[in-house]
Coordinates of C-alpha atoms in Angstrom, one line a residue:
M1296 CA 0.0 0.0 0.0
P1297 CA 1.4 3.4 -0.9
E1298 CA 2.0 6.1 1.8
R1299 CA -1.1 7.7 3.4
P1300 CA -3.2 9.8 1.0
L1301 CA -3.3 13.5 1.8
S1302 CA -7.0 13.8 0.8
L1303 CA -9.6 12.1 3.1
S1304 CA -12.4 12.5 0.5
G1305 CA -10.7 10.0 -1.9
V1306 CA -10.7 12.7 -4.7
P1307 CA -7.5 14.6 -4.9
P1308 CA -7.8 18.4 -5.1
P1309 CA -7.0 19.9 -8.5
P1310 CA -3.6 21.4 -9.0
P1311 CA -3.3 25.2 -8.5
P1312 CA -4.8 27.2 -11.3
R1313 CA -2.4 28.3 -14.0
S1314 CA -2.6 31.0 -16.6
K1315 CA -3.5 30.0 -20.2
M1316 CA 0.1 30.7 -21.2
A1317 CA 1.4 28.4 -18.5
A1318 CA -1.1 25.6 -19.6
D1319 CA 0.3 25.7 -23.1
V1320 CA 3.9 25.2 -22.0
P1321 CA 5.2 21.5 -22.1
M1322 CA 5.6 20.0 -18.6
D1323 CA 9.4 19.6 -18.7
V1324 CA 9.8 23.2 -19.8
E1325 CA 7.2 24.3 -17.3
S1326 CA 8.9 22.6 -14.5
E1327 CA 12.0 24.6 -15.2
L1328 CA 10.0 27.7 -14.8
M1329 CA 8.5 26.6 -11.4
S1330 CA 10.2 27.0 -8.1
D1331 CA 11.2 24.0 -6.0
E1332 CA 8.4 24.6 -3.6
E1333 CA 5.8 24.8 -6.4
M1334 CA 7.1 21.5 -7.9
E1335 CA 6.9 19.8 -4.5
R1336 CA 3.3 21.0 -4.1
E1337 CA 2.3 19.8 -7.6
A1338 CA 4.2 16.5 -7.0
E1339 CA 2.2 15.9 -3.8
V1340 CA -1.0 16.5 -5.8
F1341 CA 0.0 13.8 -8.3
K1342 CA 1.0 11.5 -5.5
E1343 CA -2.3 12.0 -3.8
R1344 CA -4.1 11.4 -7.1
G1345 CA -2.1 8.2 -7.5
N1346 CA -3.0 7.1 -4.0
S1347 CA -6.7 7.5 -4.9
F1348 CA -6.3 5.4 -8.1
Y1349 CA -4.4 2.8 -6.1
V1350 CA -7.3 2.5 -3.6
K1351 CA -9.6 2.0 -6.5
K1352 CA -7.3 -0.7 -7.9
D1353 CA -6.7 1.4 -11.1
Y1354 CA -3.0 0.6 -11.0
S1355 CA -2.2 1.8 -14.5
E1356 CA -3.5 5.3 -13.7
A1357 CA -1.8 5.2 -10.3
F1358 CA 1.5 4.4 -12.0
N1359 CA 1.1 7.3 -14.4
C1360 CA 0.4 9.7 -11.5
Y1361 CA 3.4 8.5 -9.4
T1362 CA 5.6 8.8 -12.5
K1363 CA 4.6 12.4 -12.9
A1364 CA 5.3 13.0 -9.2
I1365 CA 8.8 11.5 -9.6
D1366 CA 9.4 13.6 -12.7
L1367 CA 8.7 16.7 -10.6
C1368 CA 10.6 15.5 -7.5
P1369 CA 13.1 12.7 -8.4
K1370 CA 14.7 12.8 -4.9
N1371 CA 11.6 11.8 -3.0
A1372 CA 11.9 8.2 -1.7
S1373 CA 8.2 7.8 -0.9
F1374 CA 7.3 8.5 -4.6
Y1375 CA 9.5 5.6 -5.7
G1376 CA 8.1 3.5 -2.9
N1377 CA 4.5 4.1 -4.0
R1378 CA 5.3 3.4 -7.6
A1379 CA 7.1 0.2 -6.6
A1380 CA 3.9 -0.9 -4.7
T1381 CA 1.9 -0.2 -7.9
L1382 CA 4.3 -2.1 -10.1
M1383 CA 4.1 -5.0 -7.8
M1384 CA 0.3 -5.0 -8.2
L1385 CA 0.9 -5.0 -12.0
S1386 CA 3.2 -8.0 -11.6
R1387 CA 6.1 -5.9 -13.0
Y1388 CA 8.4 -7.1 -10.3
R1389 CA 11.8 -6.3 -11.9
E1390 CA 10.7 -2.6 -12.3
A1391 CA 9.3 -2.6 -8.8
L1392 CA 12.7 -3.9 -7.5
E1393 CA 14.5 -1.0 -9.3
D1394 CA 12.1 1.5 -7.7
S1395 CA 12.4 0.0 -4.3
Q1396 CA 16.2 0.0 -4.5
Q1397 CA 16.1 3.7 -5.6
A1398 CA 13.8 4.5 -2.7
V1399 CA 16.2 3.0 -0.1
R1400 CA 19.2 4.6 -1.8
L1401 CA 17.5 8.0 -1.2
D1402 CA 16.5 7.1 2.3
D1403 CA 18.2 4.1 4.0
T1404 CA 15.7 4.3 6.9
F1405 CA 12.7 3.9 4.6
M1406 CA 11.4 0.6 6.2
K1407 CA 8.7 0.0 3.6
G1408 CA 11.2 0.5 0.8
H1409 CA 13.4 -2.3 2.3
L1410 CA 10.4 -4.5 2.8
R1411 CA 9.3 -4.1 -0.8
E1412 CA 12.8 -4.7 -2.1
G1413 CA 12.9 -7.9 -0.1
K1414 CA 9.5 -9.0 -1.4
C1415 CA 10.6 -8.3 -5.0
H1416 CA 13.8 -10.3 -4.5
L1417 CA 11.7 -13.2 -3.0
L1418 CA 9.1 -13.2 -5.8
L1419 CA 11.9 -13.2 -8.4
G1420 CA 13.6 -16.2 -6.6
N1421 CA 16.7 -14.4 -5.1
A1422 CA 16.3 -15.7 -1.6
M1423 CA 19.7 -14.5 -0.3
A1424 CA 19.2 -10.9 -1.4
A1425 CA 15.6 -11.1 0.0
I1426 CA 17.0 -12.1 3.4
R1427 CA 19.4 -9.2 3.5
S1428 CA 16.6 -6.8 2.8
F1429 CA 14.3 -8.3 5.4
Q1430 CA 17.1 -8.2 8.0
K1431 CA 17.5 -4.5 7.3
V1432 CA 13.8 -4.1 8.0
L1433 CA 14.3 -5.9 11.3
E1434 CA 17.2 -3.6 12.2
L1435 CA 14.8 -0.7 11.8
E1436 CA 11.8 -2.5 13.3
P1437 CA 12.8 -5.6 15.3
D1438 CA 9.2 -6.7 15.9
N1439 CA 8.1 -6.5 12.3
A1440 CA 6.0 -9.7 11.9
Q1441 CA 5.9 -9.6 8.1
A1442 CA 9.7 -9.4 7.8
Q1443 CA 10.1 -12.2 10.3
Q1444 CA 7.8 -14.4 8.3
E1445 CA 9.4 -13.5 5.0
V1446 CA 12.8 -14.5 6.3
K1447 CA 11.4 -17.9 7.1
N1448 CA 9.9 -18.1 3.6
A1449 CA 13.3 -17.2 2.0
E1450 CA 15.1 -19.7 4.1
A1451 CA 12.6 -22.4 3.0
I1452 CA 13.3 -21.5 -0.6
L1453 CA 17.0 -21.9 -0.1
E1454 CA 16.3 -25.4 1.3
Y1455 CA 14.1 -26.4 -1.6
E1456 CA 16.8 -25.3 -4.0
K1457 CA 19.3 -27.6 -2.3
L1458 CA 16.9 -30.5 -2.3
A1459 CA 16.1 -29.9 -6.0
E1460 CA 19.7 -29.8 -6.9
V1461 CA 20.3 -33.2 -5.2
G1462 CA 17.1 -34.6 -6.8
F1463 CA 18.2 -33.5 -10.3
E1464 CA 21.6 -35.2 -9.9
K1465 CA 19.9 -38.4 -8.8
R1466 CA 17.4 -38.1 -11.7
D1467 CA 14.5 -37.9 -9.1
F1468 CA 12.6 -35.5 -11.3
R1469 CA 9.4 -35.9 -9.3
M1470 CA 11.2 -34.6 -6.2
V1471 CA 12.5 -31.6 -8.2
V1472 CA 9.0 -30.8 -9.4
Y1473 CA 7.7 -31.0 -5.8
C1474 CA 10.5 -28.7 -4.5
M1475 CA 9.9 -26.1 -7.3
D1476 CA 6.2 -26.1 -6.6
R1477 CA 6.8 -25.4 -3.0
A1478 CA 9.4 -22.7 -3.8
L1479 CA 7.1 -21.0 -6.4
E1480 CA 4.5 -20.5 -3.6
S1481 CA 6.7 -17.7 -2.4
A1482 CA 8.7 -17.0 -5.6
S1483 CA 5.8 -17.0 -8.1
A1484 CA 7.7 -14.8 -10.6
C1485 CA 10.9 -16.8 -10.7
H1486 CA 11.5 -17.9 -14.2
R1487 CA 14.5 -20.0 -13.1
F1488 CA 12.3 -22.2 -10.9
K1489 CA 9.6 -22.4 -13.5
V1490 CA 12.1 -23.5 -16.2
L1491 CA 13.6 -26.2 -13.9
K1492 CA 10.1 -27.5 -13.1
A1493 CA 9.2 -27.5 -16.8
E1494 CA 12.4 -29.3 -17.8
C1495 CA 11.7 -32.0 -15.2
L1496 CA 8.1 -32.3 -16.3
A1497 CA 9.4 -33.0 -19.8
L1498 CA 11.9 -35.6 -18.5
L1499 CA 8.9 -37.2 -16.7
G1500 CA 7.0 -37.4 -20.0
R1501 CA 4.4 -34.8 -18.9
Y1502 CA 4.9 -32.8 -22.0
S1503 CA 1.7 -30.7 -22.1
E1504 CA 2.3 -29.4 -18.6
A1505 CA 5.9 -28.6 -19.4
Q1506 CA 4.9 -26.8 -22.6
S1507 CA 2.3 -24.8 -20.7
V1508 CA 4.9 -23.6 -18.1
A1509 CA 7.4 -22.7 -20.9
S1510 CA 4.8 -20.9 -22.9
D1511 CA 3.8 -18.8 -19.9
I1512 CA 7.4 -17.6 -19.6
L1513 CA 7.7 -16.9 -23.3
R1514 CA 4.6 -14.8 -23.2
M1515 CA 6.3 -12.5 -20.7
D1516 CA 9.8 -12.9 -22.2
S1517 CA 10.0 -14.1 -25.8
T1518 CA 13.8 -14.1 -25.7
N1519 CA 14.1 -16.4 -22.7
G1520 CA 16.7 -19.1 -23.8
D1521 CA 15.8 -21.5 -21.1
A1522 CA 12.1 -21.5 -22.0
L1523 CA 12.9 -21.9 -25.7
Y1524 CA 15.1 -24.9 -24.7
V1525 CA 12.2 -26.5 -22.8
R1526 CA 9.8 -26.0 -25.7
G1527 CA 12.4 -27.7 -27.9
L1528 CA 12.9 -30.5 -25.4
C1529 CA 9.2 -31.3 -25.3
L1530 CA 9.0 -31.5 -29.1
Y1531 CA 12.1 -33.6 -29.2
Y1532 CA 10.7 -36.0 -26.7
E1533 CA 7.4 -36.2 -28.6
D1534 CA 9.5 -37.3 -31.7
C1535 CA 8.9 -33.9 -33.5
I1536 CA 12.6 -33.7 -34.1
D1537 CA 12.7 -31.1 -36.9
K1538 CA 10.6 -28.6 -34.9
A1539 CA 12.7 -29.3 -31.8
V1540 CA 15.9 -28.4 -33.6
Q1541 CA 14.4 -25.1 -34.6
F1542 CA 13.7 -24.2 -30.9
F1543 CA 17.2 -25.4 -29.8
M1544 CA 18.8 -23.2 -32.5
Q1545 CA 16.6 -20.2 -31.4
A1546 CA 17.6 -20.8 -27.8
L1547 CA 21.3 -20.8 -28.8
R1548 CA 20.8 -17.5 -30.7
M1549 CA 19.4 -16.0 -27.5
A1550 CA 22.0 -17.6 -25.3
P1551 CA 25.0 -18.8 -27.2
D1552 CA 26.5 -20.5 -24.2
H1553 CA 23.4 -22.6 -23.4
E1554 CA 25.1 -26.0 -23.0
K1555 CA 21.9 -28.0 -22.5
A1556 CA 20.4 -26.6 -25.7
R1557 CA 23.7 -27.4 -27.6
I1558 CA 23.7 -31.0 -26.4
A1559 CA 20.0 -31.6 -27.1
C1560 CA 20.4 -30.1 -30.6
R1561 CA 23.3 -32.4 -31.3
N1562 CA 21.5 -35.5 -29.9
A1563 CA 18.3 -34.6 -31.9
K1564 CA 20.2 -34.4 -35.2
A1565 CA 22.2 -37.6 -34.4
L1566 CA 19.1 -39.6 -33.4
K1567 CA 17.2 -38.6 -36.5
A1568 CA 20.1 -39.5 -38.8
K1569 CA 20.8 -42.9 -37.2
K1570 CA 17.1 -43.8 -37.2
E1571 CA 16.7 -42.9 -40.8
E1572 CA 19.8 -44.9 -41.7
G1573 CA 18.3 -47.9 -40.0
N1574 CA 15.0 -47.5 -41.8
R1575 CA 16.9 -47.4 -45.2
A1576 CA 18.8 -50.5 -44.3
F1577 CA 15.5 -52.3 -43.4
K1578 CA 13.8 -51.2 -46.7
E1579 CA 16.8 -52.5 -48.6
G1580 CA 16.5 -55.9 -46.9
N1581 CA 19.8 -55.5 -44.9
Y1582 CA 18.2 -56.7 -41.7
E1583 CA 21.5 -57.3 -39.8
G1584 CA 22.7 -53.8 -40.7
A1585 CA 19.3 -52.3 -39.6
Y1586 CA 19.4 -54.2 -36.4
D1587 CA 22.9 -52.8 -35.6
L1588 CA 21.9 -49.2 -36.5
Y1589 CA 18.7 -49.3 -34.3
T1590 CA 20.9 -50.6 -31.5
E1591 CA 23.3 -47.7 -32.0
A1592 CA 20.5 -45.2 -32.1
L1593 CA 19.2 -46.5 -28.7
T1594 CA 22.4 -45.4 -27.0
I1595 CA 22.2 -41.7 -28.1
D1596 CA 19.7 -40.5 -25.6
P1597 CA 18.1 -42.7 -22.9
N1598 CA 15.7 -39.9 -21.9
N1599 CA 13.9 -39.8 -25.3
I1600 CA 11.2 -42.1 -24.3
K1601 CA 8.9 -41.8 -27.4
T1602 CA 11.6 -42.1 -30.0
N1603 CA 13.3 -45.0 -28.1
A1604 CA 10.0 -46.8 -27.9
K1605 CA 9.8 -46.6 -31.7
L1606 CA 13.4 -47.8 -32.0
Y1607 CA 12.8 -50.8 -29.9
C1608 CA 9.7 -51.7 -31.9
N1609 CA 11.7 -51.2 -35.2
R1610 CA 14.4 -53.5 -33.8
A1611 CA 11.7 -56.0 -32.9
T1612 CA 10.4 -56.0 -36.4
V1613 CA 14.0 -56.7 -37.7
G1614 CA 14.4 -59.3 -35.0
S1615 CA 11.3 -61.2 -36.2
K1616 CA 12.7 -61.1 -39.7
L1617 CA 15.9 -62.6 -38.4
K1618 CA 14.0 -65.3 -36.4
K1619 CA 15.2 -63.8 -33.2
L1620 CA 11.7 -64.1 -31.8
E1621 CA 12.6 -64.1 -28.1
Q1622 CA 14.7 -60.9 -28.5
A1623 CA 11.8 -59.4 -30.6
I1624 CA 9.4 -60.0 -27.8
E1625 CA 11.8 -58.5 -25.3
D1626 CA 12.2 -55.4 -27.4
C1627 CA 8.4 -55.0 -27.8
T1628 CA 8.1 -55.3 -24.0
K1629 CA 10.7 -52.5 -23.6
A1630 CA 8.8 -50.3 -26.1
I1631 CA 5.5 -50.8 -24.2
K1632 CA 7.2 -50.1 -20.9
L1633 CA 8.3 -46.7 -22.3
D1634 CA 5.0 -46.0 -24.0
E1635 CA 2.0 -48.0 -22.7
T1636 CA -0.2 -46.5 -25.5
Y1637 CA 2.0 -47.8 -28.3
I1638 CA -0.4 -50.0 -30.3
K1639 CA 2.2 -51.0 -32.9
A1640 CA 4.4 -52.6 -30.2
Y1641 CA 1.5 -54.6 -28.8
L1642 CA 0.6 -55.9 -32.3
R1643 CA 4.2 -56.8 -33.1
R1644 CA 4.6 -58.6 -29.8
A1645 CA 1.3 -60.4 -30.3
Q1646 CA 2.5 -61.7 -33.7
C1647 CA 5.7 -62.9 -32.1
Y1648 CA 3.7 -64.7 -29.4
M1649 CA 1.7 -66.3 -32.2
D1650 CA 4.8 -67.4 -34.0
T1651 CA 6.2 -69.0 -30.8
E1652 CA 2.7 -70.6 -30.0
M1653 CA 2.4 -68.5 -26.8
F1654 CA -1.3 -68.1 -27.6
E1655 CA -2.5 -66.9 -24.1
E1656 CA 0.0 -64.0 -24.2
A1657 CA -1.1 -63.3 -27.8
V1658 CA -4.8 -63.1 -26.9
R1659 CA -3.9 -60.8 -24.0
D1660 CA -2.1 -58.4 -26.3
Y1661 CA -4.8 -58.5 -29.0
E1662 CA -7.5 -57.9 -26.4
K1663 CA -5.5 -54.8 -25.2
V1664 CA -5.3 -53.5 -28.8
Y1665 CA -9.0 -54.2 -29.5
Q1666 CA -10.1 -52.4 -26.4
T1667 CA -8.1 -49.4 -27.5
E1668 CA -9.0 -49.4 -31.2
K1669 CA -12.1 -51.4 -32.1
T1670 CA -11.4 -52.0 -35.8
K1671 CA -12.4 -55.0 -38.0
E1672 CA -8.8 -55.9 -38.5
H1673 CA -8.0 -56.0 -34.7
K1674 CA -11.2 -58.0 -34.1
S1675 CA -10.1 -60.5 -36.7
L1676 CA -6.6 -60.8 -35.2
L1677 CA -8.1 -61.4 -31.7
K1678 CA -10.6 -64.0 -33.0
N1679 CA -7.8 -65.9 -34.7
A1680 CA -5.6 -65.8 -31.6
Q1681 CA -8.5 -67.1 -29.5
L1682 CA -9.1 -69.9 -32.0
E1683 CA -5.4 -70.9 -31.9
L1684 CA -5.5 -70.8 -28.1
K1685 CA -8.6 -73.1 -28.1
K1686 CA -6.9 -75.4 -30.5
S1687 CA -3.7 -75.5 -28.4
K1688 CA -5.7 -76.8 -25.4
R1689 CA -6.8 -79.9 -27.3
K1690 CA -4.6 -82.9 -28.0
D1691 CA -2.2 -81.9 -30.7
Y1692 CA -2.7 -84.9 -33.1
Y1693 CA 0.1 -83.6 -35.4
K1694 CA 2.5 -83.6 -32.5
V1695 CA 1.3 -87.1 -31.4
L1696 CA 2.2 -88.4 -34.8
G1697 CA 5.3 -86.3 -35.1
V1698 CA 4.3 -84.6 -38.3
D1699 CA 4.0 -81.0 -39.5
K1700 CA 0.5 -79.4 -39.8
N1701 CA 0.9 -79.3 -43.5
A1702 CA 1.7 -83.1 -43.7
T1703 CA 0.3 -85.0 -46.7
D1704 CA -1.9 -88.1 -46.4
E1705 CA 1.1 -90.3 -47.2
E1706 CA 3.3 -88.6 -44.5
I1707 CA 0.5 -89.1 -42.0
K1708 CA 0.2 -92.8 -42.8
K1709 CA 3.9 -93.3 -42.7
A1710 CA 4.1 -91.6 -39.3
Y1711 CA 1.2 -93.7 -37.9
R1712 CA 2.9 -96.9 -39.1
K1713 CA 6.1 -96.0 -37.3
R1714 CA 4.5 -94.8 -34.0
A1715 CA 1.9 -97.5 -33.8
L1716 CA 4.6 -100.2 -34.1
M1717 CA 6.7 -98.3 -31.6
H1718 CA 4.0 -98.2 -28.9
H1719 CA 2.1 -101.4 -29.6
P1720 CA 1.4 -103.2 -26.2
D1721 CA 2.7 -106.5 -27.5
R1722 CA 6.1 -105.0 -28.0
H1723 CA 6.2 -104.1 -24.3
S1724 CA 4.7 -107.3 -22.9
S1725 CA 7.8 -108.0 -20.8
A1726 CA 8.2 -104.5 -19.5
S1727 CA 7.1 -103.3 -16.0
P1728 CA 3.4 -102.6 -15.4
E1729 CA 4.1 -98.8 -15.3
V1730 CA 5.9 -98.9 -18.7
Q1731 CA 3.1 -101.1 -20.2
K1732 CA 0.5 -98.7 -19.0
E1733 CA 2.3 -95.7 -20.4
E1734 CA 2.9 -97.4 -23.8
E1735 CA -0.7 -98.5 -24.0
K1736 CA -1.8 -94.9 -23.5
K1737 CA 0.5 -93.7 -26.2
F1738 CA -0.7 -96.4 -28.5
K1739 CA -4.2 -95.3 -28.0
E1740 CA -3.3 -91.6 -28.7
V1741 CA -1.5 -92.6 -31.9
G1742 CA -4.6 -94.4 -33.1
E1743 CA -6.9 -91.5 -32.1
A1744 CA -4.7 -89.1 -34.0
F1745 CA -4.7 -91.2 -37.1
S1746 CA -8.4 -91.8 -37.0
V1747 CA -8.9 -88.0 -37.1
L1748 CA -6.1 -86.9 -39.5
S1749 CA -6.8 -89.7 -42.0
D1750 CA -10.5 -88.8 -42.3
P1751 CA -10.9 -85.6 -44.5
K1752 CA -14.1 -84.5 -42.7
K1753 CA -12.8 -84.9 -39.2
K1754 CA -9.4 -83.4 -40.1
S1755 CA -11.1 -80.3 -41.6
R1756 CA -13.1 -79.7 -38.5
Y1757 CA -10.1 -80.4 -36.3
D1758 CA -8.0 -77.9 -38.3
S1759 CA -10.7 -75.2 -38.0
G1760 CA -10.7 -75.5 -34.2
H1761 CA -13.9 -77.5 -33.6
D1762 CA -14.2 -79.7 -30.6
L1763 CA -14.8 -83.1 -32.1
E1764 CA -16.4 -84.5 -29.0
E1765 CA -18.9 -81.5 -29.0
D1766 CA -19.6 -82.5 -32.6
G1767 CA -20.8 -85.9 -31.3
M1768 CA -17.6 -87.8 -32.2
D1769 CA -16.8 -89.6 -29.0
M1770 CA -13.0 -90.1 -29.0
G1771 CA -13.0 -92.0 -25.8
D1772 CA -14.7 -95.2 -26.9
F1773 CA -12.9 -96.1 -30.1
D1774 CA -10.6 -99.2 -30.2
A1775 CA -7.0 -98.4 -31.2
N1776 CA -6.5 -102.1 -31.9
N1777 CA -9.2 -102.1 -34.6
I1778 CA -7.5 -99.2 -36.3
F1779 CA -4.2 -101.0 -36.1
K1780 CA -5.6 -104.2 -37.5
A1781 CA -7.4 -102.4 -40.3
F1782 CA -4.2 -100.5 -41.2
F1783 CA -2.0 -103.6 -41.2
G1784 CA -4.5 -105.9 -42.9
G1785 CA -6.5 -107.7 -40.2
P1786 CA -5.7 -110.5 -37.7
G1787 CA -2.6 -112.6 -38.2
G1788 CA -1.1 -109.9 -40.4
F1789 CA 2.0 -109.5 -38.1
S1790 CA 3.5 -110.8 -34.9
F1791 CA 6.1 -109.5 -32.3
E1792 CA 8.9 -111.9 -31.3
A1793 CA 11.7 -111.4 -28.8
S1794 CA 15.2 -111.6 -30.1
G1795 CA 16.9 -111.0 -26.7
P1796 CA 16.3 -109.2 -23.5
G1797 CA 14.5 -105.9 -24.3
N1798 CA 14.8 -106.4 -28.1
F1799 CA 11.8 -107.1 -30.4
F1800 CA 11.2 -107.5 -34.1
F1801 CA 7.9 -107.9 -36.0
Q1802 CA 7.1 -110.0 -39.0
F1803 CA 4.2 -110.0 -41.4
G1804 CA 2.4 -113.3 -42.2

């Protein structure tokens, strides 16, 4: 609040009447024609008028009046003090600081001047200077409660600065954001604190918040190199590398020694070049080369979450081409850990799971994709994975016979012949009861597999995922011996004979 108004009515009295000739003379010339006493009286009128506007919260008009008073009496500390208070209400803290400092230069015992100087220092984030100003207030007025509280606020800011510095070194960016939020409660105009907070928000992947803080600074100071750097950093981490480089270059024009902007600009250019080089190698079919280039790109900047997620997914694509499926799955998982919304990484990992017959995992990934993007293509992929999962839970007749799923009829017959003879109970008649039981079970499974895969209708339904027992084909009651006899030509068609302990041969009749 400015010094006490001279007028109790709230409306300042008009300046003393002047002649028409005097009214036509410019103020600077007129002031030279006035005596010191007349200028002081007129300055007091402008000060009183400024006080009236200040009370009405018309701070712009108050500023104009105090400026006129200062022009008339530039050695009056209270005029600077009043204008400093007005500038603070207009959030023009640097100008307010200059006026406060001028006020205490003119009058070192001006307590309100020291108080305002300290408050401006504090709002601008200079806690040490603020403490010196508040201590001066306490020298003049030891019981000043406001100064005592502001000293505590300034000391708290110094502590938050120390904690933030340690947090940044440890890459505990959440801690830094917390400390800067607390510091900004008292230092709301400190660009340095805001920029540090914005930088850490960007490093945490909270790009919109970081952009908002940086944009607020640039609205007040379009040449702020730190804010330009943070804007570029956000774009860089959102994989808008060309735009990011423009902001980094602009930051370097404003602040040529800005080391962070220099490093970020260099990394951005290197990352873009290496990624594009890997993409070219992939398109040319040079998968080993592409794999190595993506690996090199991943070492450039561990903080670039979005670009690194894409690089991991790209490397997974190359890995699947090179039949490095486990590595491809691992790379997709790393990509998803960096960016949980990265649909392409889920799709790539799901396909790798399908290729390695990890159908439950594939279904889980496709479900995640379909919940996010309900397209026909994603629905089809999910249904196919669910079908393969259902098929995997049945007996795998192809595996029982030891043949590929694309095996011909002749290959199926040949495989049955081999396995049926291998597991026939007569061949294991002298084995232990446990072995006999196990071989009998395998013999039955071989017959069951052959009965399905040798029948075109059953095989077709089996391959399409149908449950044959649900279709009324009871697979538990068939006789494996009948299938065996039919295949080998009926009773008496062969016999097993021992040729020594544990050795058997069969002969056809």
